[in-house]
Amino acid sequence: MELRLQREELLRRQNFVGGVWTDAADMARYPVTNPATGKVIAEVANSGKADARAATDAASEAAREWRQRLPRERAEILRRWHSLIVENTEDLATLMSMEQGKPMTESRGEVAYGASYVAWFADEAIRIYGDLIPQQQRGKQMWAIKEPVGVVAAITPWNFPLAMIARKIAPALAAGCTVVSKPAEDTPLTALALAMLAQEAGVPAGVLNMLSASRDQGIEAVGDWLADDRVRKITFTGSTAVGKYLARESAGTLKKLSLELGGNAPFIVFDDADLDAAVVGLMAAKFRNGGQTCVCPNRIYVQAGVFDKFAELLVARVSALKVAPATDPQAQIGPMINPKAVAKIARHVDDAVSKGASVLVGGTRLEDLGQNYYAPTVLTNATNDMLITCEETFGPVAPLYRFETEEQAITLANDTPFGLAAYFYTRDMRRAERVSRRLEAGVVGLNEGGVASEAAPFGGVKESGYGREGSKYGLDDYLSIKYVCQGNLD
Ligand code: SIN
């Protein structure tokens, strides 16, 4: 199967600034490659400081008018954008599979997932309520009103090239903010196509601006946004190290920040769990996107009484996974994003094996398929001193750890600086309540591996960041509260 677009014009190679498709100021370009083949798909604008500045100029100019629009008008534009995303599912999925490598079924699923945030925030746009505060003194009235924070810089990762940018741009536009954005260097094509559909939906010039940039140039471009006091908020999904850098560098202009950062999710299976359900949940959570997901279980703790049975059920399923490029309609796991990602996975597995883990299935690169493939892997006898326990592997590797008591499982699960997602399986209702409260995570899957939803507040605690995306809470990150005190009313 060839990956071809029905609308060739959705493959954009330029930046979108002030409603115009434009080259980088210095005409620079960089190649975007297909991780399945290493072949160049397109050369796109390699933006720097000057382009970032032009995007901020356009966004701050457009902000005055956009914030004055009735919420209903903003909602209508978002609804049109949502319809166009859904209508163009096949092309968006194709672009995503070409640049990111994920199987087409997953890419189609991601288009629907990303679009659901646009629909959700179209509906939320008209529900931005304030408060009339109960009167405290005669002749005085107090209100709290919510206002857009201003220009937002959205910086997004390569693992979900559509959903992550949609779930930042949609609430920003709904709230009345304007946006400058930079998708990940590896995956700008899906995001640029999304910008084109936003243009077709009637998003006014300057309200959404998008730049592509290679790693080094991207640092320059983002640096300009960090220093510019017209940019009032940064929303970022990516590594904790970069999140800390953004927090430090934006301190000079005290921007509002939403940081959705790294995870190291525990997945706990208690003796009383429904083991079949737990295996299905783990497969969904662990192997989605080839394990390249911040909420992927990274450490799988299984209670001693069911350890062997659970390992057997898991190995049967993992052995059956089909690894192939997105051109294969049967593919369930594609290539990893780049050779560096594969090298990290191999380093984690080799380190674990050198410290006593055994490979139950996988444990090797799949060089016959290409340089970016790694076999879905299950390890047993994993222990705390292994790299795989402390760092996010971001690949299709499931290390199993044996535990004896509930207390021990909770201690192990929380023994990490991260706190994005955690999962556990039990049939005991009292344990369900107790463990849910004690897990240090922003998102808990209780007898459930699929936690993602536009209706849910997504975000972490500890070094996994702050802010929430999706749900009724997701708009708050793009709003500030103004208190008005009106006097002399008597
Ligand atoms: C992520 O990996 O950062 C997000 C995953 C999700 O939305 O489920």
XYZ file of C-alpha atoms and ligand atoms in Angstrom:
498
model
C 0.000 0.000 0.000
C 1.239 3.509 -0.895
C 0.537 6.433 1.398
C -0.992 9.098 -0.862
C -3.014 12.212 -0.143
C -6.419 12.863 -1.669
C -5.804 16.611 -1.306
C -2.129 17.136 -2.188
C -2.360 20.789 -1.029
C -2.590 19.575 2.588
C 1.134 18.849 2.413
C 2.367 22.330 3.453
C 6.011 23.270 3.371
C 5.756 26.871 4.559
C 4.959 28.647 7.809
C 1.510 30.081 8.452
C 1.868 33.625 9.816
C -0.717 36.406 9.833
C -3.006 34.351 7.593
C -0.336 33.940 4.892
C 1.774 30.898 3.931
C 5.340 32.074 3.931
C 8.952 30.858 3.825
C 11.350 31.334 6.729
C 12.818 34.853 6.688
C 16.202 33.521 5.567
C 14.574 30.968 3.206
C 16.114 28.108 5.223
C 14.567 24.626 5.032
C 15.122 21.280 6.698
C 14.056 17.746 5.715
C 11.247 15.790 7.359
C 11.835 12.054 7.047
C 9.712 8.938 7.254
C 10.963 6.918 10.251
C 9.935 3.680 8.531
C 12.255 4.209 5.567
C 14.529 7.153 6.385
C 13.362 8.794 3.141
C 12.707 12.535 2.960
C 8.980 13.349 2.708
C 9.291 17.125 2.372
C 11.588 20.092 3.018
C 9.871 22.562 5.335
C 10.651 26.070 6.611
C 13.440 26.156 9.164
C 12.258 29.076 11.281
C 14.305 31.191 13.644
C 14.030 34.331 15.745
C 12.769 36.614 12.979
C 9.943 34.221 12.127
C 8.992 33.833 15.779
C 8.881 37.628 16.113
C 6.676 37.956 13.015
C 4.297 35.334 14.438
C 4.059 37.203 17.749
C 3.448 40.500 15.905
C 0.585 38.872 14.003
C -0.874 37.170 17.087
C -0.793 40.285 19.233
C -2.321 42.396 16.459
C -5.137 39.844 15.985
C -5.741 39.489 19.739
C -7.592 42.805 20.068
C -10.378 41.775 17.703
C -10.506 38.056 18.564
C -11.100 38.593 22.282
C -14.033 40.909 21.463
C -15.836 38.287 19.395
C -18.896 36.767 20.967
C -18.058 33.337 22.406
C -20.750 31.927 20.121
C -18.871 33.230 17.059
C -15.628 31.653 18.233
C -17.524 28.411 18.888
C -18.930 28.375 15.354
C -15.466 28.696 13.838
C -14.184 25.893 16.052
C -17.133 23.724 14.988
C -16.300 24.286 11.317
C -12.674 23.407 12.054
C -13.816 20.219 13.758
C -15.945 19.229 10.732
C -13.044 19.839 8.351
C -10.671 17.760 10.481
C -13.155 14.882 10.466
C -13.799 15.227 6.702
C -10.064 15.104 6.022
C -9.354 12.194 8.366
C -7.735 10.017 5.740
C -5.270 12.672 4.593
C -4.390 13.785 8.114
C -3.870 10.162 9.151
C -1.698 9.557 6.110
C 0.511 12.569 6.840
C 0.795 11.446 10.443
C 1.753 7.891 9.577
C 4.307 9.125 7.044
C 6.117 11.481 9.402
C 5.597 9.722 12.738
C 5.425 6.083 11.647
C 2.355 4.968 13.590
C 0.020 2.424 11.965
C -2.874 3.918 9.996
C -5.490 2.561 12.430
C -3.787 4.491 15.227
C -3.438 7.612 13.088
C -7.141 7.549 12.220
C -7.892 7.094 15.901
C -5.699 10.062 16.739
C -7.508 12.283 14.224
C -10.799 11.449 15.955
C -9.191 11.947 19.373
C -7.678 15.338 18.434
C -10.915 16.455 16.763
C -12.848 15.610 19.921
C -10.944 18.362 21.787
C -11.944 20.888 19.130
C -15.623 19.903 19.433
C -15.383 19.912 23.222
C -13.908 23.396 23.450
C -16.343 24.736 20.833
C -19.031 23.749 23.333
C -17.112 25.103 26.331
C -16.485 28.497 24.682
C -20.030 29.598 25.489
C -19.812 28.538 29.133
C -17.092 30.831 30.426
C -18.988 32.071 33.464
C -17.854 34.579 36.051
C -19.384 35.353 39.448
C -21.374 38.112 41.016
C -19.993 37.932 44.533
C -22.612 38.103 47.303
C -22.719 41.650 48.603
C -20.437 42.359 51.580
C -21.056 46.127 52.041
C -23.929 48.422 51.119
C -23.293 50.504 48.010
C -20.613 48.115 46.754
C -20.804 45.353 44.209
C -18.039 42.854 43.335
C -17.723 40.696 40.254
C -15.199 38.177 39.059
C -14.934 37.951 35.296
C -12.786 35.640 33.189
C -10.658 37.072 30.415
C -8.327 35.512 27.827
C -4.697 35.539 29.005
C -3.483 36.931 25.641
C -1.000 35.477 23.176
C -0.259 31.795 23.866
C 2.820 29.901 22.638
C 1.973 26.218 22.059
C 4.958 23.877 21.777
C 4.119 20.268 21.009
C 5.757 16.824 20.792
C 6.163 14.276 17.992
C 4.368 11.330 19.605
C 0.839 12.674 18.981
C 1.350 15.147 16.117
C -2.331 16.105 15.899
C -3.985 15.502 19.257
C -1.478 17.435 21.378
C -1.608 20.572 19.251
C -5.417 20.415 18.886
C -5.887 20.152 22.623
C -3.823 23.310 23.140
C -5.055 25.445 20.258
C -8.772 24.646 20.698
C -9.086 25.857 24.318
C -6.857 28.859 23.581
C -9.074 29.989 20.697
C -12.245 29.194 22.650
C -11.033 31.381 25.513
C -10.320 34.297 23.143
C -6.525 33.920 23.071
C -4.430 34.012 19.914
C -1.708 31.451 19.291
C 1.852 31.110 18.052
C 2.867 27.489 17.790
C 5.763 25.235 16.962
C 5.164 21.525 16.433
C 8.009 19.064 17.018
C 10.797 19.159 14.438
C 10.133 15.516 13.443
C 6.392 15.956 12.815
C 5.435 19.411 11.494
C 3.359 18.194 8.510
C 0.229 17.087 10.359
C 0.230 20.333 12.360
C 0.657 22.500 9.249
C -2.237 20.650 7.558
C -4.294 21.337 10.665
C -3.457 25.046 10.340
C -4.620 24.973 6.735
C -7.950 23.484 7.803
C -8.233 26.173 10.496
C -7.753 28.771 7.763
C -10.489 27.091 5.681
C -12.742 27.061 8.744
C -12.481 30.851 8.951
C -10.002 31.363 11.791
C -9.099 35.028 11.172
C -5.617 36.041 10.025
C -3.121 36.181 12.880
C -5.297 34.271 15.373
C -3.358 31.061 14.722
C 0.261 31.171 13.564
C 2.422 28.104 13.029
C 6.158 27.702 12.438
C 8.220 24.636 11.676
C 11.835 24.469 12.824
C 14.682 22.012 13.263
C 15.942 21.341 16.800
C 18.592 24.076 16.926
C 16.570 26.718 15.134
C 13.526 25.805 17.210
C 15.427 26.725 20.369
C 16.105 30.175 18.885
C 12.473 30.662 17.844
C 11.066 29.543 21.183
C 13.713 31.662 22.943
C 12.221 34.710 21.285
C 8.749 33.837 22.581
C 10.128 33.221 26.073
C 11.668 36.684 26.200
C 8.766 38.556 24.568
C 6.413 40.056 27.124
C 3.560 40.034 24.621
C 3.482 36.230 24.887
C 1.542 35.697 28.113
C 1.415 31.948 28.299
C 3.421 28.889 27.319
C 1.713 25.537 26.927
C 4.098 22.651 26.409
C 3.992 18.871 26.182
C 7.355 17.131 26.233
C 10.234 16.185 28.494
C 10.661 17.328 32.079
C 14.111 18.727 31.256
C 12.676 21.022 28.566
C 9.713 21.917 30.814
C 12.115 23.099 33.519
C 14.072 25.099 30.938
C 10.859 26.810 29.766
C 9.858 27.604 33.363
C 13.281 29.115 34.092
C 13.564 31.081 30.862
C 10.036 32.480 30.967
C 10.453 33.717 34.543
C 11.777 37.055 33.298
C 8.316 37.958 31.968
C 6.345 35.809 34.462
C 4.273 33.916 31.938
C 1.493 31.550 32.854
C 2.622 27.956 32.167
C 0.948 24.631 31.435
C 3.506 21.839 31.429
C 2.585 18.278 30.533
C 5.886 16.504 31.089
C 7.463 13.093 31.392
C 5.928 10.149 33.221
C 7.069 6.855 34.681
C 3.690 5.224 35.144
C 3.265 2.251 37.480
C 0.735 -0.456 36.561
C -0.222 -2.601 39.558
C -1.983 -5.955 39.334
C -3.277 -7.204 42.686
C -3.963 -10.879 43.463
C -7.709 -10.219 43.386
C -7.692 -8.596 39.916
C -9.555 -9.826 36.857
C -6.373 -10.975 35.107
C -7.840 -11.053 31.609
C -9.063 -7.488 31.975
C -5.682 -6.456 33.409
C -3.811 -7.903 30.428
C -6.158 -6.202 27.958
C -5.727 -2.922 29.846
C -1.962 -3.259 29.899
C -1.789 -4.048 26.177
C -3.833 -0.925 25.392
C -1.915 1.350 27.716
C 1.588 -0.019 27.167
C 1.707 -0.709 23.432
C -0.385 2.219 22.166
C 1.789 4.278 19.837
C 4.553 1.681 20.181
C 4.968 2.625 23.835
C 5.851 6.209 22.910
C 3.283 7.830 25.190
C 3.785 9.826 28.386
C 1.027 7.837 30.113
C 2.408 4.419 29.063
C 2.982 2.050 31.978
C 6.735 1.954 32.464
C 6.831 -0.349 35.523
C 4.453 -3.293 35.892
C 4.069 -4.500 39.479
C 2.346 -7.880 39.806
C 1.455 -9.474 43.146
C 3.261 -12.748 43.813
C 0.137 -14.964 43.812
C -0.751 -14.137 40.184
C 2.664 -13.239 38.829
C 3.326 -16.355 36.753
C -0.192 -16.549 35.322
C -0.184 -12.847 34.416
C 3.242 -13.129 32.758
C 2.025 -16.089 30.698
C -1.122 -14.248 29.504
C 0.902 -11.153 28.676
C 3.591 -13.002 26.735
C 0.926 -14.726 24.595
C -0.513 -11.362 23.578
C 2.776 -9.559 23.079
C 4.144 -12.378 20.898
C 1.140 -11.936 18.585
C 1.721 -8.209 17.938
C 2.446 -7.382 14.323
C 5.343 -4.987 13.848
C 5.396 -3.375 10.408
C 5.485 -0.038 8.605
C 2.265 1.971 8.303
C 1.973 0.890 4.676
C 1.006 -2.577 5.995
C -2.713 -2.485 6.926
C -2.107 -5.220 9.544
C 0.555 -3.184 11.402
C -0.009 -2.785 15.142
C 3.381 -1.339 16.051
C 5.408 0.835 13.709
C 8.976 2.119 13.836
C 10.218 4.223 16.719
C 10.631 7.892 15.876
C 14.406 7.848 15.259
C 17.625 5.879 15.870
C 18.251 7.732 19.152
C 14.932 6.422 20.498
C 15.832 2.840 19.538
C 19.270 3.204 21.111
C 17.665 4.279 24.410
C 15.306 1.286 24.409
C 18.184 -1.107 23.674
C 20.269 0.514 26.435
C 17.429 0.032 28.960
C 16.891 -3.615 28.016
C 20.626 -4.418 28.003
C 21.094 -2.723 31.375
C 18.145 -4.666 32.852
C 19.480 -7.970 31.546
C 22.969 -7.204 32.867
C 21.412 -6.649 36.323
C 19.435 -9.910 36.398
C 16.266 -9.445 34.315
C 15.255 -12.174 31.844
C 13.698 -11.618 28.446
C 10.373 -13.503 28.099
C 9.766 -12.253 24.567
C 11.450 -9.710 22.253
C 14.555 -7.982 23.552
C 16.056 -7.263 20.142
C 16.147 -4.682 17.379
C 14.265 -5.729 14.218
C 16.919 -4.762 11.719
C 15.276 -6.677 8.891
C 12.470 -4.115 8.960
C 14.751 -1.076 9.236
C 16.960 0.823 11.655
C 14.107 2.214 13.794
C 12.320 -0.980 14.804
C 12.424 -2.694 18.190
C 10.574 -5.912 19.069
C 7.718 -5.733 21.603
C 9.373 -7.018 24.756
C 8.439 -8.468 28.138
C 11.085 -8.648 30.865
C 10.773 -10.477 34.160
C 12.661 -10.111 37.464
C 13.005 -6.356 37.022
C 14.382 -4.516 40.057
C 14.734 -0.989 41.383
C 18.373 -0.499 40.444
C 17.689 -0.766 36.699
C 17.599 2.219 34.327
C 14.226 1.036 33.081
C 12.777 1.628 36.555
C 14.019 5.172 36.887
C 13.710 6.596 33.361
C 10.857 6.676 30.876
C 11.774 4.061 28.230
C 9.313 5.399 25.614
C 9.210 2.135 23.713
C 7.451 -1.250 23.539
C 9.055 -2.788 26.624
C 7.083 -4.129 29.600
C 9.247 -4.918 32.664
C 7.534 -7.055 35.321
C 8.277 -6.624 39.043
C 7.010 -9.003 41.743
C 5.535 -7.569 44.988
C 3.973 -9.084 48.135
C 1.812 -6.479 49.911
C -0.389 -3.492 49.044
C 1.813 -1.210 51.113
C 4.887 -2.360 49.211
C 3.156 -1.778 45.840
C 2.164 1.780 46.755
C 5.630 2.604 48.037
C 7.247 1.263 44.859
C 4.711 3.016 42.603
C 5.291 6.398 44.265
C 9.077 6.027 44.383
C 9.709 8.333 41.418
C 9.979 12.090 40.892
C 7.233 11.777 38.245
C 3.474 11.694 38.724
C 1.562 11.672 35.447
C -0.434 8.418 35.208
C -0.809 5.311 37.378
C -2.954 2.223 36.864
C -4.129 -0.572 39.105
C -6.402 -3.602 38.891
C -8.380 -4.978 41.813
C -11.864 -6.339 42.529
C -11.822 -5.112 46.134
C -13.860 -1.895 46.381
C -12.199 -0.720 49.597
C -8.781 -1.252 48.114
C -9.912 0.595 44.970
C -10.772 3.671 47.001
C -7.680 3.472 49.230
C -5.124 2.975 46.467
C -6.704 5.623 44.179
C -6.151 8.193 46.910
C -2.608 7.138 47.776
C -1.138 7.016 44.278
C 0.854 10.166 43.529
C -0.373 10.782 39.981
C -2.536 13.263 38.106
C -4.383 10.495 36.224
C -5.377 7.110 37.674
C -6.679 4.170 35.628
C -8.677 1.960 38.018
C -9.399 -1.339 36.244
C -8.905 0.631 33.031
C -5.997 1.081 30.622
C -7.528 3.679 28.286
C -7.670 6.907 30.261
C -7.527 9.481 27.452
C -10.663 11.556 26.867
C -11.457 15.122 25.877
C -13.942 15.204 28.784
C -11.285 14.366 31.405
C -8.730 16.657 33.105
C -5.340 15.423 31.881
C -2.124 16.458 33.615
C 0.442 15.522 36.213
C 1.789 16.206 39.672
C 5.400 16.334 40.932
C 7.914 16.607 38.060
C 5.291 15.608 35.503
C 4.202 19.235 35.479
C 1.116 21.328 36.122
C -1.991 22.565 34.373
C -4.830 20.445 33.001
C -5.885 19.770 29.415
C -9.395 18.761 28.346
C -12.576 18.784 30.462
C -14.288 21.811 31.967
C -11.009 22.618 33.766
C -9.010 22.831 30.533
C -10.169 26.376 29.759
C -8.954 27.800 33.071
C -5.350 27.544 31.914
C -6.129 30.082 29.155
C -8.090 32.528 31.307
C -7.278 34.997 34.024
C -9.745 36.239 36.605
C -10.418 39.937 36.872
C -12.088 41.264 39.998
C -14.171 44.402 39.531
C -15.220 46.349 42.597
C -17.990 48.818 41.866
C -18.691 51.418 44.538
C -20.956 54.364 45.292
C -24.046 52.461 44.262
C -26.291 53.900 47.012
C 1.052 12.090 25.928
O 1.713 11.110 25.653
O 1.591 13.118 26.283
C -0.450 12.162 25.856
C -1.116 10.896 25.757
C -2.620 10.978 25.733
O -3.253 11.992 25.443
O -3.187 9.942 26.021
